[in-house]
Coordinates of C-alpha atoms and ligand atoms in Angstrom, one line a residue:
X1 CA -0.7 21.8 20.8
X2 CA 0.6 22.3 16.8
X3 CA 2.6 19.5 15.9
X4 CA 3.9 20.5 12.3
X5 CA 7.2 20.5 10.2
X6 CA 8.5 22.3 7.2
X7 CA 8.8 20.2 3.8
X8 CA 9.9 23.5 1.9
X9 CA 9.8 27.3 3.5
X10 CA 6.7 27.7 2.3
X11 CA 4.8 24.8 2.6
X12 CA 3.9 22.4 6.2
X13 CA 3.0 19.1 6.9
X14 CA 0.5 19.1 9.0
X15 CA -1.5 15.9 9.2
X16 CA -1.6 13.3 12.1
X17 CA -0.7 10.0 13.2
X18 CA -2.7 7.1 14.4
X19 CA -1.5 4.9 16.8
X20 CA -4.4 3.8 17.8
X21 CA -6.3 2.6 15.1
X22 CA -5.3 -1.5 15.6
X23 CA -6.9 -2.6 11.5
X24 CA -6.4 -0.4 8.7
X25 CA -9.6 0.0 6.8
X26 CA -11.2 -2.6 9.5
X27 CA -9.0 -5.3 7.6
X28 CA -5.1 -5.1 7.7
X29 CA -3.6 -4.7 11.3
X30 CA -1.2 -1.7 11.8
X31 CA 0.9 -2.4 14.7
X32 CA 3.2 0.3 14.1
X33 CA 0.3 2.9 13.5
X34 CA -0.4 5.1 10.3
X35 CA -0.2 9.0 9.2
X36 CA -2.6 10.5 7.9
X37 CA -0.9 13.3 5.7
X38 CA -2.3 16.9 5.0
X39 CA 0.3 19.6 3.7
X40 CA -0.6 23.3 4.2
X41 CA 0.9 25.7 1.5
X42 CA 1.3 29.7 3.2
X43 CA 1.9 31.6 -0.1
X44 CA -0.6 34.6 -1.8
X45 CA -3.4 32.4 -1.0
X46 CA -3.3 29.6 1.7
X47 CA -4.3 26.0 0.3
X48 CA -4.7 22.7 2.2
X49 CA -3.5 19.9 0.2
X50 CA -5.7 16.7 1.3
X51 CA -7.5 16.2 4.7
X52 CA -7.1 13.5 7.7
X53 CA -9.1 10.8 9.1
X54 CA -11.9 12.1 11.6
X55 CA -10.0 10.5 14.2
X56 CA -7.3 12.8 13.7
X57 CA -9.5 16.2 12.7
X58 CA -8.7 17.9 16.2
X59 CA -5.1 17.5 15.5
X60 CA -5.5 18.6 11.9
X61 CA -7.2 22.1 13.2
X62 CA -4.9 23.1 15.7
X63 CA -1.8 22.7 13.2
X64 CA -4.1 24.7 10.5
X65 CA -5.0 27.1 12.9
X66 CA -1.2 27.4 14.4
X67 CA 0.2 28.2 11.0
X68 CA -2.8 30.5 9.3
X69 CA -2.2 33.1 12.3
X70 CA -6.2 34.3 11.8
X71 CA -5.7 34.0 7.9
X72 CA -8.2 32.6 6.0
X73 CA -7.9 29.1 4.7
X74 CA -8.8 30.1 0.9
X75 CA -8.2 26.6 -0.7
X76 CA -8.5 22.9 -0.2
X77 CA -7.4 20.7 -2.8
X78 CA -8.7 17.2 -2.3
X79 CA -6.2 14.4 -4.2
X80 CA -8.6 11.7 -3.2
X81 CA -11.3 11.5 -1.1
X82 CA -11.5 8.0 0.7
X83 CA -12.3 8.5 4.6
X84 CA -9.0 8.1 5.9
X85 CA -8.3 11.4 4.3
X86 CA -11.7 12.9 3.4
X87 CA -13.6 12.3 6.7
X88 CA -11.6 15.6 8.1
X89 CA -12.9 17.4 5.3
X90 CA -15.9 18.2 7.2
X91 CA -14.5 19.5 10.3
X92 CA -12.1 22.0 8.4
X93 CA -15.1 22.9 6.5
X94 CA -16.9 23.9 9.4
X95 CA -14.1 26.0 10.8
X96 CA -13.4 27.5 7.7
X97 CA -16.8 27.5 5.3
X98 CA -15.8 30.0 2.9
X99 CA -12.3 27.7 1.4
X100 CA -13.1 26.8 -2.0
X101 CA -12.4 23.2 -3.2
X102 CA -10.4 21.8 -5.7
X103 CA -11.0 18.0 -6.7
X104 CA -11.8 15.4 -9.5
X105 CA -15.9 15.5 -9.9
X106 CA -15.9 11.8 -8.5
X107 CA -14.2 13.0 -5.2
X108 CA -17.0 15.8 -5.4
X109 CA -19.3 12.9 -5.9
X110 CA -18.4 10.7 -3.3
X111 CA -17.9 13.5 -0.9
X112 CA -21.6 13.8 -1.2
X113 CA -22.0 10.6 -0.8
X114 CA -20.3 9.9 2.4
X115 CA -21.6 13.2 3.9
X116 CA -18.6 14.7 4.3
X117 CA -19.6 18.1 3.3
X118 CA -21.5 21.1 4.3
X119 CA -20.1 22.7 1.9
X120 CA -22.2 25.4 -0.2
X121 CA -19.4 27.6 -1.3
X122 CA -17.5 27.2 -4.8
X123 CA -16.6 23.5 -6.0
X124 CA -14.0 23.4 -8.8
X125 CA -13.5 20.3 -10.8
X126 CA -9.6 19.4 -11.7
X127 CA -9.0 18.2 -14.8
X128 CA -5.6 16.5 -16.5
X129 CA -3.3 19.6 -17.1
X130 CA -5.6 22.3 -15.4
X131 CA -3.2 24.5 -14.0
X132 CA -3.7 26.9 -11.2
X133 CA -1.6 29.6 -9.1
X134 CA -1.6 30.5 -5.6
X135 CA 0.8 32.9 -5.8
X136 CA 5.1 32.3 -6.3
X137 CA 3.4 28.4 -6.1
X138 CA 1.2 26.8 -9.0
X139 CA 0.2 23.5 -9.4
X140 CA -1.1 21.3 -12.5
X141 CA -3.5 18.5 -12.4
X142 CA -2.9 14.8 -13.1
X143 CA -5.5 12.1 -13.3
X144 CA -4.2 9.0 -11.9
X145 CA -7.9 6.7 -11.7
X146 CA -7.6 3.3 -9.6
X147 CA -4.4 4.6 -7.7
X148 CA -6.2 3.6 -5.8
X149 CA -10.1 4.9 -6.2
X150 CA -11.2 6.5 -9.5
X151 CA -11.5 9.6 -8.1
X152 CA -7.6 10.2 -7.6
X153 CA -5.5 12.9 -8.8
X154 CA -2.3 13.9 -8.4
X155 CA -0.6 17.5 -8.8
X156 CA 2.7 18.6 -9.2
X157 CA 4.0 22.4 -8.1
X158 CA 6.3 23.4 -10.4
X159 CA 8.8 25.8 -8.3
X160 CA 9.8 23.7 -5.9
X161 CA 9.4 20.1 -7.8
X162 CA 7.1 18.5 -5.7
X163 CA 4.4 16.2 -6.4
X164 CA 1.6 15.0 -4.5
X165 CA 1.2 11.8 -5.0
X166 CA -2.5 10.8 -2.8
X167 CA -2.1 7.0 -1.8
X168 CA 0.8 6.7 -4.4
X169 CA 4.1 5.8 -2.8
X170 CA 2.1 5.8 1.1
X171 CA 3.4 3.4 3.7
X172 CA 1.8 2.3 6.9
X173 CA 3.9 3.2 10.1
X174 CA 3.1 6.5 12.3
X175 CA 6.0 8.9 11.6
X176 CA 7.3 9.2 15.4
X177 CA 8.5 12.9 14.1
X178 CA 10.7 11.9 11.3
X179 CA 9.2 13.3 8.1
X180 CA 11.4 12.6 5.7
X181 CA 12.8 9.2 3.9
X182 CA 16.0 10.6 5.1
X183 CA 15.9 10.5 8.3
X184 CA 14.4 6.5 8.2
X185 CA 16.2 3.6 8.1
X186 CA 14.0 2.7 5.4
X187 CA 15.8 -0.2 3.5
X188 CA 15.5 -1.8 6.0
X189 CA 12.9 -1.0 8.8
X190 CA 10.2 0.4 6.1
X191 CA 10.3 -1.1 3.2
X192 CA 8.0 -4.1 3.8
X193 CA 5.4 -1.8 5.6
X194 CA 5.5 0.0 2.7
X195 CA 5.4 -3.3 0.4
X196 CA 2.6 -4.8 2.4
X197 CA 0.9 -0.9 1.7
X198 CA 1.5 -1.2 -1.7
X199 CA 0.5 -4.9 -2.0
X200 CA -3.1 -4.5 -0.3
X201 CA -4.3 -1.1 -1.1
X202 CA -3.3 -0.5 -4.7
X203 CA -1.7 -4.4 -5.8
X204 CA -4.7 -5.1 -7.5
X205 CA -4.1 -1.8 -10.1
X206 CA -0.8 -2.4 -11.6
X207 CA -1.3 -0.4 -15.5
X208 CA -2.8 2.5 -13.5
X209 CA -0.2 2.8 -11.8
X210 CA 2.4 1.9 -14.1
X211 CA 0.2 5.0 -15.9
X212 CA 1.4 7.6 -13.1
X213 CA 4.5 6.5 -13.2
X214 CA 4.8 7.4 -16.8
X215 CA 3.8 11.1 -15.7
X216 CA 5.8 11.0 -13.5
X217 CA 9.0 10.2 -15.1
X218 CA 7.9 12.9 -18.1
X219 CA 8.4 15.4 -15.2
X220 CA 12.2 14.3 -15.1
X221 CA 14.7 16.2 -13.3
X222 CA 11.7 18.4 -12.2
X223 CA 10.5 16.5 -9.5
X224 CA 12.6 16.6 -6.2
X225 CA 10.0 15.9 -3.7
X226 CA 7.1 13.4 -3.4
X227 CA 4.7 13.8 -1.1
X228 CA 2.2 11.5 -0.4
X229 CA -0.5 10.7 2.3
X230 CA 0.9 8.3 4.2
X231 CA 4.4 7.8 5.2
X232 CA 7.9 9.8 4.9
X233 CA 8.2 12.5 2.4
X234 CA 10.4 11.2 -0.1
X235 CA 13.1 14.0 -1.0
X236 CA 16.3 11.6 -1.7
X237 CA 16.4 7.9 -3.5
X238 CA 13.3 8.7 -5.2
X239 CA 14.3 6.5 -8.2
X240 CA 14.9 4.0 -5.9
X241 CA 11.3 3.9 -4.4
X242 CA 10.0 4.7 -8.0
X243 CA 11.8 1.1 -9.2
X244 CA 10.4 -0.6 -6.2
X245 CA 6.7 0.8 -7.2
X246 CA 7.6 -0.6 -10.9
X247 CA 8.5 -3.6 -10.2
X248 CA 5.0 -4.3 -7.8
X249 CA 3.3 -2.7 -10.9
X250 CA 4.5 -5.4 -13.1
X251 CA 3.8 -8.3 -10.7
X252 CA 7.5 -8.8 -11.1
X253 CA 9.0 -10.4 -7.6
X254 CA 11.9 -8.2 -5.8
X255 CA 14.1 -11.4 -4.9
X256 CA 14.4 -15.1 -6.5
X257 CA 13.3 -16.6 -3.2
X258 CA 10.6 -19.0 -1.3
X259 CA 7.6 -17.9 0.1
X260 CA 6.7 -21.3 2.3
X261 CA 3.4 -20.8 3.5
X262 CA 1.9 -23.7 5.3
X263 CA -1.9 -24.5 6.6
X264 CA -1.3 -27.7 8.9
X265 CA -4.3 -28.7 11.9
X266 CA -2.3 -31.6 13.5
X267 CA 1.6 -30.7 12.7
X268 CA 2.2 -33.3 10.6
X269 CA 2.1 -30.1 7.5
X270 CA 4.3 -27.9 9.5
X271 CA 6.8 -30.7 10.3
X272 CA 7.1 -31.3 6.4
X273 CA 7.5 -27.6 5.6
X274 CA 10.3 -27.4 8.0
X275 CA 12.1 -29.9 6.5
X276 CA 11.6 -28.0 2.8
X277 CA 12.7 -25.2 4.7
X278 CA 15.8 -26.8 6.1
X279 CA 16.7 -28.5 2.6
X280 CA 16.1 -24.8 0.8
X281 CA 18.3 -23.5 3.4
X282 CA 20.9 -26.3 3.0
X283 CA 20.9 -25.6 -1.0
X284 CA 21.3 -21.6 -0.8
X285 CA 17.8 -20.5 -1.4
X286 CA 16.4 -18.3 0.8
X287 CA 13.2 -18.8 2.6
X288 CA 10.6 -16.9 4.6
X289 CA 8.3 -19.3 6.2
X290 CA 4.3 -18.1 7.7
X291 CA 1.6 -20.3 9.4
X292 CA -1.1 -19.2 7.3
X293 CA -3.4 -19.7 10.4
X294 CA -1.6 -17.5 12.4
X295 CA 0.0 -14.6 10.0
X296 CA -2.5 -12.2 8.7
X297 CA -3.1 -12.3 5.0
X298 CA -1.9 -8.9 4.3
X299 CA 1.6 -9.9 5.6
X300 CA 1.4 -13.4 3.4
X301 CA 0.4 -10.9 0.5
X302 CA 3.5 -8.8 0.8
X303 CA 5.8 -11.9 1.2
X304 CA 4.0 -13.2 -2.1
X305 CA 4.6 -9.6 -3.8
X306 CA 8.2 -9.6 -3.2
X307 CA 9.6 -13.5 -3.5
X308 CA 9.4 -15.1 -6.9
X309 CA 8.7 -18.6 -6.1
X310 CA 5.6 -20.2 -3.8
X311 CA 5.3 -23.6 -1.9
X312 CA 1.7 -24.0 -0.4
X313 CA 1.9 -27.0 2.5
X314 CA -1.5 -27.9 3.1
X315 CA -3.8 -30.1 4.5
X316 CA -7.1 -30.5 2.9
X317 CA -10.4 -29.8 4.7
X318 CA -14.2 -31.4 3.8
X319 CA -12.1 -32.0 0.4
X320 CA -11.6 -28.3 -0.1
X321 CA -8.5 -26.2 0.6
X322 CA -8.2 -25.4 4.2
X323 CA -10.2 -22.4 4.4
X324 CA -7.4 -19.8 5.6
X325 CA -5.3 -20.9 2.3
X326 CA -8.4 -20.4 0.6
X327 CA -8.6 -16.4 1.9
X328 CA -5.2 -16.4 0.6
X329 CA -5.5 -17.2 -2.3
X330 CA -8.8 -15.2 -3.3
X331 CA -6.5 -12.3 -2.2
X332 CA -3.7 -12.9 -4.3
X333 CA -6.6 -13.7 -7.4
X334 CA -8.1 -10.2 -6.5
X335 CA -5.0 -8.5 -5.9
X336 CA -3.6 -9.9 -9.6
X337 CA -0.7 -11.2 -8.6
X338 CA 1.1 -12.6 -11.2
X339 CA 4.2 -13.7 -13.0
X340 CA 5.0 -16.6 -10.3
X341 CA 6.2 -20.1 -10.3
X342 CA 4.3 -22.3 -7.7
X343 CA 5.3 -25.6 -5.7
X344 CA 2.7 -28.0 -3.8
X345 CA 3.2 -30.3 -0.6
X346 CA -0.5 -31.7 0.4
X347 CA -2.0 -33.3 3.4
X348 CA -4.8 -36.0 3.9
X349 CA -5.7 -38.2 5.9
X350 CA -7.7 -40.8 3.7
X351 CA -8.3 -38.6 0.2
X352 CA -5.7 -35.9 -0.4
X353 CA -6.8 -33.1 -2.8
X354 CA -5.1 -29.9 -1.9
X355 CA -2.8 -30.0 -4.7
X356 CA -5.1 -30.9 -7.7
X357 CA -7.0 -27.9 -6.5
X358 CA -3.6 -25.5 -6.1
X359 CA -2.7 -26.6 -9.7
X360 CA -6.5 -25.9 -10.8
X361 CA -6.3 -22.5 -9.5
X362 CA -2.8 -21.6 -10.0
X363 CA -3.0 -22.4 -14.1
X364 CA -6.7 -21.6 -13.8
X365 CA -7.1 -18.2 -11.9
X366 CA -4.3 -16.7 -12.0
X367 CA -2.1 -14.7 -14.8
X368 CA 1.3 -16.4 -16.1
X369 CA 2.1 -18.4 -13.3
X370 CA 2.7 -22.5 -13.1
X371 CA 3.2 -25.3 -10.9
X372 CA 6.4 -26.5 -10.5
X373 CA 7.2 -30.8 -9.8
X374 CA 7.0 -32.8 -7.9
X375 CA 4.7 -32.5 -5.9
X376 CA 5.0 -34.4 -2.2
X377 CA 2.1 -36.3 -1.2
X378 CA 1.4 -36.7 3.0
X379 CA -0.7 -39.0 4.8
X380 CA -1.7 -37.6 8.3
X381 CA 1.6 -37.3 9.1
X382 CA 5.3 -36.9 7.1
X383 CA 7.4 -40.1 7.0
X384 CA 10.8 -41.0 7.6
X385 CA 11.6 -42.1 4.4
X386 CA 10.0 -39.2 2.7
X387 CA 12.9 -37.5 3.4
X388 CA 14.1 -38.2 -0.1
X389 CA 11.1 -37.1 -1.6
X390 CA 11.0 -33.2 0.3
X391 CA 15.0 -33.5 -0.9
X392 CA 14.0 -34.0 -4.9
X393 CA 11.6 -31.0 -4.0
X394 CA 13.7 -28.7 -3.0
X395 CA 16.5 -29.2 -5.4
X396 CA 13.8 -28.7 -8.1
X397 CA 12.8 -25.8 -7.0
X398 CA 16.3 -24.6 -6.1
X399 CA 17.3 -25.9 -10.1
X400 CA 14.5 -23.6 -11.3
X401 CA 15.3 -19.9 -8.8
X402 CA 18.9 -20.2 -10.4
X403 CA 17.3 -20.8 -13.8
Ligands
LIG1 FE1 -5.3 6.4 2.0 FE2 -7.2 5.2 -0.6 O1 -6.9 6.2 1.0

């Protein structure tokens, strides 16, 4: 059965949603599912902007095939060509061979590549400010390489305002038939799917994206919709989303608060990060607190994205970090998160290290971020009269948020 919706008179969503699928990309898990988004455009000439995943190409058909009424499917504009939205390609190919497509060369390139194609018909590079009509719609052609593959592009149609956006401004979650940011809660319920989204697929490019946001901001008053291929279709607030995406660009954090992320094998760790926690707490700071053994590193990512101020608790392990703290923080290093003001409580038993090796990598690795004093030292186990030392931490880093 078609499961579409409008997004203007003229043009359809009519991609699919995965609730199946338990790791994005094999990696990140998406509890609350994904959409894969694919818009179909019914004007002088019929275009399909963007595919689906190949778990989702059955879907993708019957919605095509629902709305064309035995019209040909003339066009298919690729934005970006990763498998969660090129993989379809071949499917709709094979239903309709004679659709021309429309793409950067390196999505033409890594169509090949992949295999997604059995396409012989006519292949039309994009370039920046190509402009083509379909009929009372036309669209024009913006490169936006690295958000998040260098094939991307972006297009904006002109009549109606709205911009395609590829993995720009995407958000994990399946869309349980709500389409548009409007009819989401999402302040509240989205916003750090779409943070942790933003943080672990495109984190690592902050100027390209800062880039498209440039273009976008030339459109102006122009640009009323934004639709991208994951996620709501953003058609209110979308300066508000906009900020959000330019803040992340700049590795500047959302909210002056503390990330506490502890690593701890015995509990001696965790029972010294609770009592940070409780002293932050106790001074007005807010705190989000993660077992780093237990909360996937795209989640500790997205926490890091947003708060301004770090505190690893940490045990240290065959005189290394601990090796899950280690995977978080080669994320954050390849992700480029910067602009961040660190704290350090370590463990060890006989010969603590973990915080001469945080302060090594934090000054070291990392872009514009320090370490903040004191540090607080454990041995196996947190002591009762350490109490006054977790206290001096906290107020420190309390002195410096309100800074
Ligand atoms: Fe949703 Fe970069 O693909």
């Amino acid at each position: 059965m078609h499961c579409v919706r409008n997004v203007t008179p003229d043009l359809y969503w009519v991609g699919a949603n995965d609730r199946r699928t338990p790791l994005f990309e094999n990696i990140h898990p998406i509890p609350q599912g994904v959409s894969y988004n694919s818009y179909l455009l019914l004007d002088e000439k019929t275009v399909l902007f963007d595919c689906v995943d190949w778990s989702a190409a059955p879907q993708l058909l019957e919605n095509i095939d629902y709305l064309l009424k035995g019209r040909d499917l003339d066009y298919i504009v690729l934005h970006h060509l990763e498998p969660d939205h090129g993989a379809g390609l071949w499917a709709v190919l094979q239903r309709w061979p004679h659709a021309k497509l429309i793409s950067s060369l390196a999505a033409q390139r890594f169509m090949d590549q992949f295999g997604f194609s059995p396409f012989t018909g006519e292949r039309i590079v994009a370039k920046e400010g190509e402009r083509f009509s379909f009929g009372r719609h036309a669209i024009t052609f913006y490169a936006a390489p690295m958000v998040h593959w260098p094939d991307v592009m972006v297009s904006f149609e002109e009549t109606e305002g709205i911009l395609f956006t590829a993995d720009a401004f995407g958000t994990f979650g399946a869309l349980n038939g709500k389409l548009f940011n409007d009819e989401l809660d999402f302040p509240h319920a989205w916003l750090p799917e779409a943070r942790r989204y933003y943080a672990n697929i495109v984190g690592k490019y902050g100027p390209p994206v800062q880039a498209l946001l440039s273009k976008a901001a030339a459109l102006g008053n122009k640009l009323k919709l934004l639709c991208p291929l994951h996620g709501p279709v953003w058609r209110t607030d979308l300066s508000w989303f906009m900020g959000k995406y330019d803040l992340w660009s700049r590795y500047q954090p959302e909210d002056n608060a503390v990330l506490l992320v502890y690593g701890s094998m015995y509990g001696g760790t965790e029972q010294a990060a609770e009592a940070l926690a409780i002293a932050l707490t106790e001074q007005g700071v807010p705190v989000s607190m993660y077992d780093v053994s237990t909360t996937p590193v795209s989640h500790l990512i997205a926490e890091s994205f947003r708060c301004s101020h770090i505190v690893l608790a940490s045990v240290t392990y065959n005189m290394d970090f601990f090796p899950p703290v280690r995977d978080y923080l080669e994320d954050m290093k390849a992700l480029a998160l910067q602009n961040r003001t660190f704290a350090v409580m370590e463990n060890g038993t006989w010969n603590p290290a973990a915080a001469k090796l945080t302060a090594a990598f934090v000054t070291g690795e990392l872009t514009n971020c320090a370490l903040l004093e004191p540090k607080v030292v454990l041995k196996s186990a947190p002591r009762e009269d350490q109490s006054g030392e977790i206290q001096a931490l906290s107020a420190a880093i309390a002195a410096h948020l309100q800074s």
